[in-house]
XYZ file of C-alpha atoms in Angstrom:
334
model
C 24.166 -15.583 -23.462
C 22.446 -17.508 -20.725
C 21.529 -15.774 -17.512
C 22.228 -17.025 -13.996
C 19.141 -18.524 -12.366
C 18.994 -19.628 -8.798
C 17.043 -22.497 -7.355
C 15.235 -22.471 -4.036
C 18.215 -23.917 -2.137
C 20.521 -21.206 -3.476
C 18.225 -18.439 -2.341
C 17.441 -19.899 1.074
C 21.160 -20.196 1.814
C 21.353 -16.409 1.489
C 18.830 -15.662 4.223
C 20.754 -13.652 6.788
C 20.086 -13.271 10.474
C 18.631 -9.771 10.288
C 17.652 -9.456 6.625
C 16.405 -11.577 3.753
C 18.832 -11.377 0.834
C 17.627 -11.847 -2.756
C 19.575 -11.376 -5.977
C 17.711 -10.100 -9.019
C 18.654 -11.238 -12.534
C 21.034 -9.153 -14.617
C 19.244 -7.079 -17.266
C 22.344 -5.960 -19.173
C 22.110 -6.605 -22.891
C 24.810 -9.278 -22.984
C 22.895 -11.121 -20.253
C 19.497 -11.141 -22.011
C 17.622 -14.426 -22.223
C 14.935 -15.272 -24.773
C 12.641 -16.710 -22.137
C 12.926 -18.244 -18.675
C 10.631 -18.877 -15.724
C 11.333 -19.857 -12.130
C 9.452 -20.140 -8.849
C 10.776 -20.377 -5.304
C 9.714 -19.917 -1.706
C 11.458 -18.420 1.289
C 10.634 -19.624 4.789
C 11.907 -17.038 7.246
C 13.105 -17.985 10.720
C 12.832 -21.290 12.535
C 9.087 -21.587 11.974
C 6.977 -21.708 8.840
C 4.776 -18.786 9.803
C 6.667 -16.304 7.588
C 6.566 -17.112 3.905
C 7.540 -15.426 0.641
C 6.549 -17.097 -2.642
C 8.067 -15.711 -5.862
C 7.242 -16.329 -9.530
C 9.643 -14.720 -11.991
C 9.505 -14.545 -15.785
C 12.479 -13.059 -17.686
C 12.934 -12.314 -21.388
C 14.778 -9.814 -23.613
C 15.719 -7.293 -20.915
C 12.359 -7.497 -19.120
C 11.398 -9.305 -15.941
C 8.020 -9.817 -14.264
C 8.098 -10.723 -10.563
C 4.964 -11.755 -8.670
C 5.346 -12.100 -4.913
C 2.780 -13.391 -2.416
C 3.685 -13.404 1.253
C 2.273 -13.910 4.729
C 3.981 -12.247 7.698
C 3.218 -12.036 11.389
C 5.872 -9.320 11.883
C 7.796 -6.769 9.831
C 10.681 -8.098 7.745
C 13.476 -6.358 5.827
C 14.555 -7.610 2.397
C 17.879 -6.730 0.763
C 17.744 -6.886 -3.028
C 21.006 -7.174 -4.944
C 20.187 -5.471 -8.245
C 22.503 -6.208 -11.164
C 22.703 -3.330 -13.693
C 20.507 -0.232 -13.807
C 16.808 -0.958 -14.048
C 13.468 0.770 -14.382
C 10.913 -0.649 -11.951
C 7.129 -0.525 -12.262
C 5.638 -1.532 -8.927
C 2.004 -2.492 -8.304
C 1.117 -3.051 -4.661
C -1.910 -5.388 -4.763
C -2.279 -5.923 -1.001
C -0.339 -5.149 2.151
C 2.151 -2.289 2.376
C 5.887 -1.748 2.244
C 8.602 0.912 2.388
C 11.494 1.117 -0.079
C 14.698 2.521 1.429
C 17.103 3.831 -1.208
C 20.861 4.318 -0.953
C 20.520 8.106 -0.909
C 18.230 8.004 2.134
C 14.972 8.645 0.302
C 12.068 6.397 1.228
C 8.911 5.436 -0.607
C 5.931 4.041 1.288
C 3.441 2.031 -0.760
C -0.019 1.012 0.419
C -2.403 -1.572 -0.991
C -3.902 -0.432 -4.298
C -1.051 1.902 -5.254
C 1.524 1.902 -8.041
C 4.882 3.599 -8.465
C 7.645 4.058 -11.023
C 11.285 4.010 -9.915
C 14.810 3.865 -11.250
C 17.546 1.890 -9.500
C 21.302 1.960 -9.864
C 23.301 -1.220 -9.761
C 23.632 -2.143 -6.110
C 21.422 -2.950 -3.157
C 17.946 -1.796 -2.293
C 16.234 -2.289 1.065
C 12.539 -3.111 1.366
C 10.661 -3.128 4.665
C 7.706 -5.478 4.310
C 5.106 -4.537 6.898
C 2.940 -6.964 8.821
C -0.751 -6.986 7.899
C -3.817 -8.969 8.887
C -4.205 -10.442 5.393
C -1.543 -11.917 3.076
C 0.333 -9.359 0.988
C 1.142 -9.397 -2.713
C 2.718 -7.224 -5.369
C 3.645 -7.279 -9.039
C 7.017 -5.829 -9.978
C 8.083 -5.254 -13.572
C 11.774 -4.593 -14.171
C 13.127 -3.306 -17.476
C 16.606 -2.597 -18.765
C 17.109 0.989 -19.876
C 17.861 -0.232 -23.402
C 14.470 -1.957 -23.562
C 12.442 1.168 -22.773
C 14.507 4.249 -23.601
C 12.862 4.871 -27.000
C 9.400 4.821 -25.394
C 10.444 7.408 -22.800
C 12.431 9.633 -25.146
C 9.462 9.856 -27.518
C 6.777 9.750 -24.807
C 4.700 12.397 -23.033
C 6.128 15.250 -20.965
C 6.256 13.117 -17.821
C 8.215 10.333 -19.532
C 10.705 12.799 -20.983
C 11.226 14.444 -17.575
C 11.551 11.042 -15.927
C 14.196 9.978 -18.436
C 16.158 13.198 -17.876
C 16.298 12.418 -14.143
C 17.171 8.814 -14.893
C 20.170 9.889 -16.996
C 21.433 11.865 -14.004
C 21.549 8.601 -12.070
C 18.851 9.430 -9.536
C 16.401 7.216 -7.708
C 13.378 9.072 -8.947
C 9.628 8.725 -8.905
C 7.282 11.434 -10.103
C 4.429 11.783 -7.662
C 5.603 8.821 -5.610
C 2.589 6.518 -5.413
C -0.750 6.822 -7.202
C -3.926 4.697 -7.071
C -4.034 1.652 -9.337
C -6.797 2.277 -11.880
C -9.367 -0.242 -13.097
C -7.564 -0.446 -16.451
C -4.293 -1.216 -14.698
C -5.890 -3.960 -12.605
C -7.226 -5.537 -15.801
C -3.785 -5.607 -17.429
C -2.148 -6.882 -14.232
C -4.686 -9.721 -14.150
C -3.940 -10.550 -17.797
C -0.209 -10.611 -17.058
C -0.504 -12.918 -14.059
C -3.037 -15.322 -15.617
C -1.515 -15.699 -19.091
C -2.098 -19.182 -20.521
C 0.500 -18.997 -23.293
C 3.876 -20.663 -22.854
C 7.431 -20.149 -24.032
C 8.133 -17.458 -26.619
C 4.425 -16.819 -27.270
C 4.031 -15.986 -23.589
C 6.952 -13.557 -23.755
C 5.414 -11.705 -26.733
C 2.053 -11.471 -24.963
C 3.616 -10.277 -21.715
C 5.805 -7.739 -23.496
C 2.728 -6.161 -25.127
C 0.958 -5.983 -21.740
C 4.022 -4.459 -20.071
C 4.086 -1.696 -22.667
C 0.358 -1.135 -22.129
C 0.922 -0.801 -18.378
C 3.837 1.548 -19.009
C 1.606 3.855 -21.064
C -1.165 3.728 -18.444
C 1.350 4.706 -15.758
C 2.728 7.544 -17.868
C -0.778 8.931 -18.450
C -1.607 8.636 -14.747
C 1.461 10.595 -13.686
C 1.075 13.177 -16.442
C -2.566 13.841 -15.500
C -2.341 13.501 -11.728
C -2.494 17.227 -11.020
C -2.644 20.130 -13.516
C -1.264 22.436 -10.814
C 2.143 20.747 -11.181
C 2.758 22.850 -14.274
C 2.442 26.031 -12.177
C 5.244 25.019 -9.813
C 8.958 25.209 -10.544
C 10.276 21.777 -11.471
C 13.078 22.160 -8.896
C 10.457 22.653 -6.165
C 8.300 19.671 -7.175
C 10.869 17.136 -5.955
C 11.273 19.047 -2.690
C 7.513 19.207 -2.123
C 7.192 15.450 -2.623
C 10.126 15.007 -0.229
C 8.166 17.031 2.354
C 5.107 14.851 1.801
C 7.232 11.720 2.070
C 8.750 12.971 5.334
C 5.294 13.613 6.791
C 4.104 10.168 5.668
C 6.969 8.363 7.331
C 7.680 10.481 10.407
C 4.407 10.855 12.273
C 4.978 12.766 15.466
C 8.442 14.000 14.490
C 9.284 17.744 14.227
C 7.386 19.239 11.294
C 7.142 23.008 11.666
C 7.199 25.048 8.466
C 10.574 26.451 9.485
C 11.982 22.956 10.061
C 10.646 21.594 6.767
C 11.762 24.640 4.825
C 15.332 24.384 6.105
C 15.506 20.588 5.874
C 14.284 20.444 2.271
C 15.981 23.702 1.251
C 12.808 25.297 -0.093
C 11.616 28.834 0.780
C 8.686 28.846 3.206
C 6.457 30.688 0.729
C 7.203 28.150 -2.008
C 6.578 25.356 0.488
C 3.180 26.595 1.672
C 1.873 27.678 -1.739
C 3.304 24.724 -3.651
C 2.112 22.102 -1.173
C -1.432 23.499 -1.308
C -1.450 23.520 -5.115
C 0.079 20.075 -5.465
C -1.806 18.178 -2.777
C -4.949 20.283 -2.261
C -4.100 20.571 1.430
C -2.008 22.775 3.669
C 1.070 21.252 5.272
C -0.614 21.329 8.682
C -3.841 19.746 7.383
C -1.883 16.965 5.723
C 0.257 16.351 8.784
C -2.834 16.040 10.987
C -4.421 13.669 8.474
C -1.486 11.232 8.429
C -1.117 11.424 12.218
C -4.791 10.614 12.738
C -4.575 7.708 10.298
C -1.588 6.419 12.247
C -3.514 6.886 15.492
C -6.311 4.642 14.223
C -3.767 2.001 13.216
C -2.044 2.102 16.615
C -5.359 1.880 18.469
C -6.950 -0.850 16.358
C -4.022 -2.929 15.106
C -1.351 -2.561 17.794
C -3.918 -2.257 20.609
C -2.070 0.618 22.288
C -3.659 2.696 25.020
C -4.721 6.269 24.238
C -1.879 7.614 26.375
C 0.625 5.450 24.488
C -0.657 6.667 21.115
C -0.496 10.255 22.331
C 3.107 9.785 23.354
C 4.019 7.932 20.127
C 2.662 10.810 18.034
C 4.450 13.485 20.008
C 1.539 15.186 21.781
C 2.274 17.084 24.993
C -0.395 15.088 26.839
C -3.273 12.669 26.109
C -5.886 15.427 26.403
C -4.354 17.369 23.518
C -4.342 14.197 21.427
C -7.941 13.337 22.367
C -9.109 16.842 21.396
C -7.340 16.664 18.021
C -8.685 13.158 17.356
C -12.296 14.147 18.108
C -12.014 17.285 15.987
C -10.769 15.188 13.061
C -13.090 12.171 13.309
C -16.013 13.451 15.379
C -15.645 10.827 18.115
C -13.226 10.057 20.915
C -10.287 7.668 20.412
C -11.571 5.619 23.326
C -14.478 4.567 21.082
C -12.022 2.378 19.157
C -11.044 0.585 22.365
C -14.586 -0.471 23.240
């Protein structure tokens, strides 16, 4: 049964005032296509200084989406996802934040990959401005196309599939670094010279190779995971995600423990085992990284950065910055 494919005019008509709206192809079995390719561009706003260029290849319950974009400000994309789908995401440059229906968020930086599951419905993506053009590779798979691989896979894949069956947006370990092997396969996927059905067979083999590389990466990311209760692992990653996305917001152990419903002892011990850092050390690290960004990229004054990060006064911020980096924040303003 043929799938619905949209041309560039169809998609551009769906650009809304506050968000960019994109509909993804249906991956349900009765909607499978043998092979199809399409390309389109989105020009955002009245000018041509905000551009998204998409290349999509769909076949037999699988879809490969390559996106290259150039933004001079943050933009939000609304994706209308038809059917449940597994998503392998490879952030090649730039950074973004996925905002799920249940309130969970996933921030992805350049050079990172993630594995997610999405229900039928909408997904929000905040595409962040960067100096250089951004790009990512997204591989979507119907559950039917990959369930045998996960059911018979390693411990991580089996655990992932259990969460998937419960209908959760779920990612084990959130984002991890893209390895050299992964980059090689991504390059082979995006530069394939075959056409038609031969291209689909080649791409399918490479997708499965990437899927196995991801599974190994998540399974081997940290041997200490096995020492922590599985129920606490999700909560510890939620704590880390909160710290990543809420620099300067309340983050005492008591606050985090109550918010994530995890005992303080489990929080402190588990976080150290899982991330090789105390909660306080990690919080300071992400705040200092944000401070550098605000000073260098947004050109804020030291006092403004101090206020943005929640310090009582600029002197406290300056002391913390120098202790972390070994030089004063004013050195970045020279």
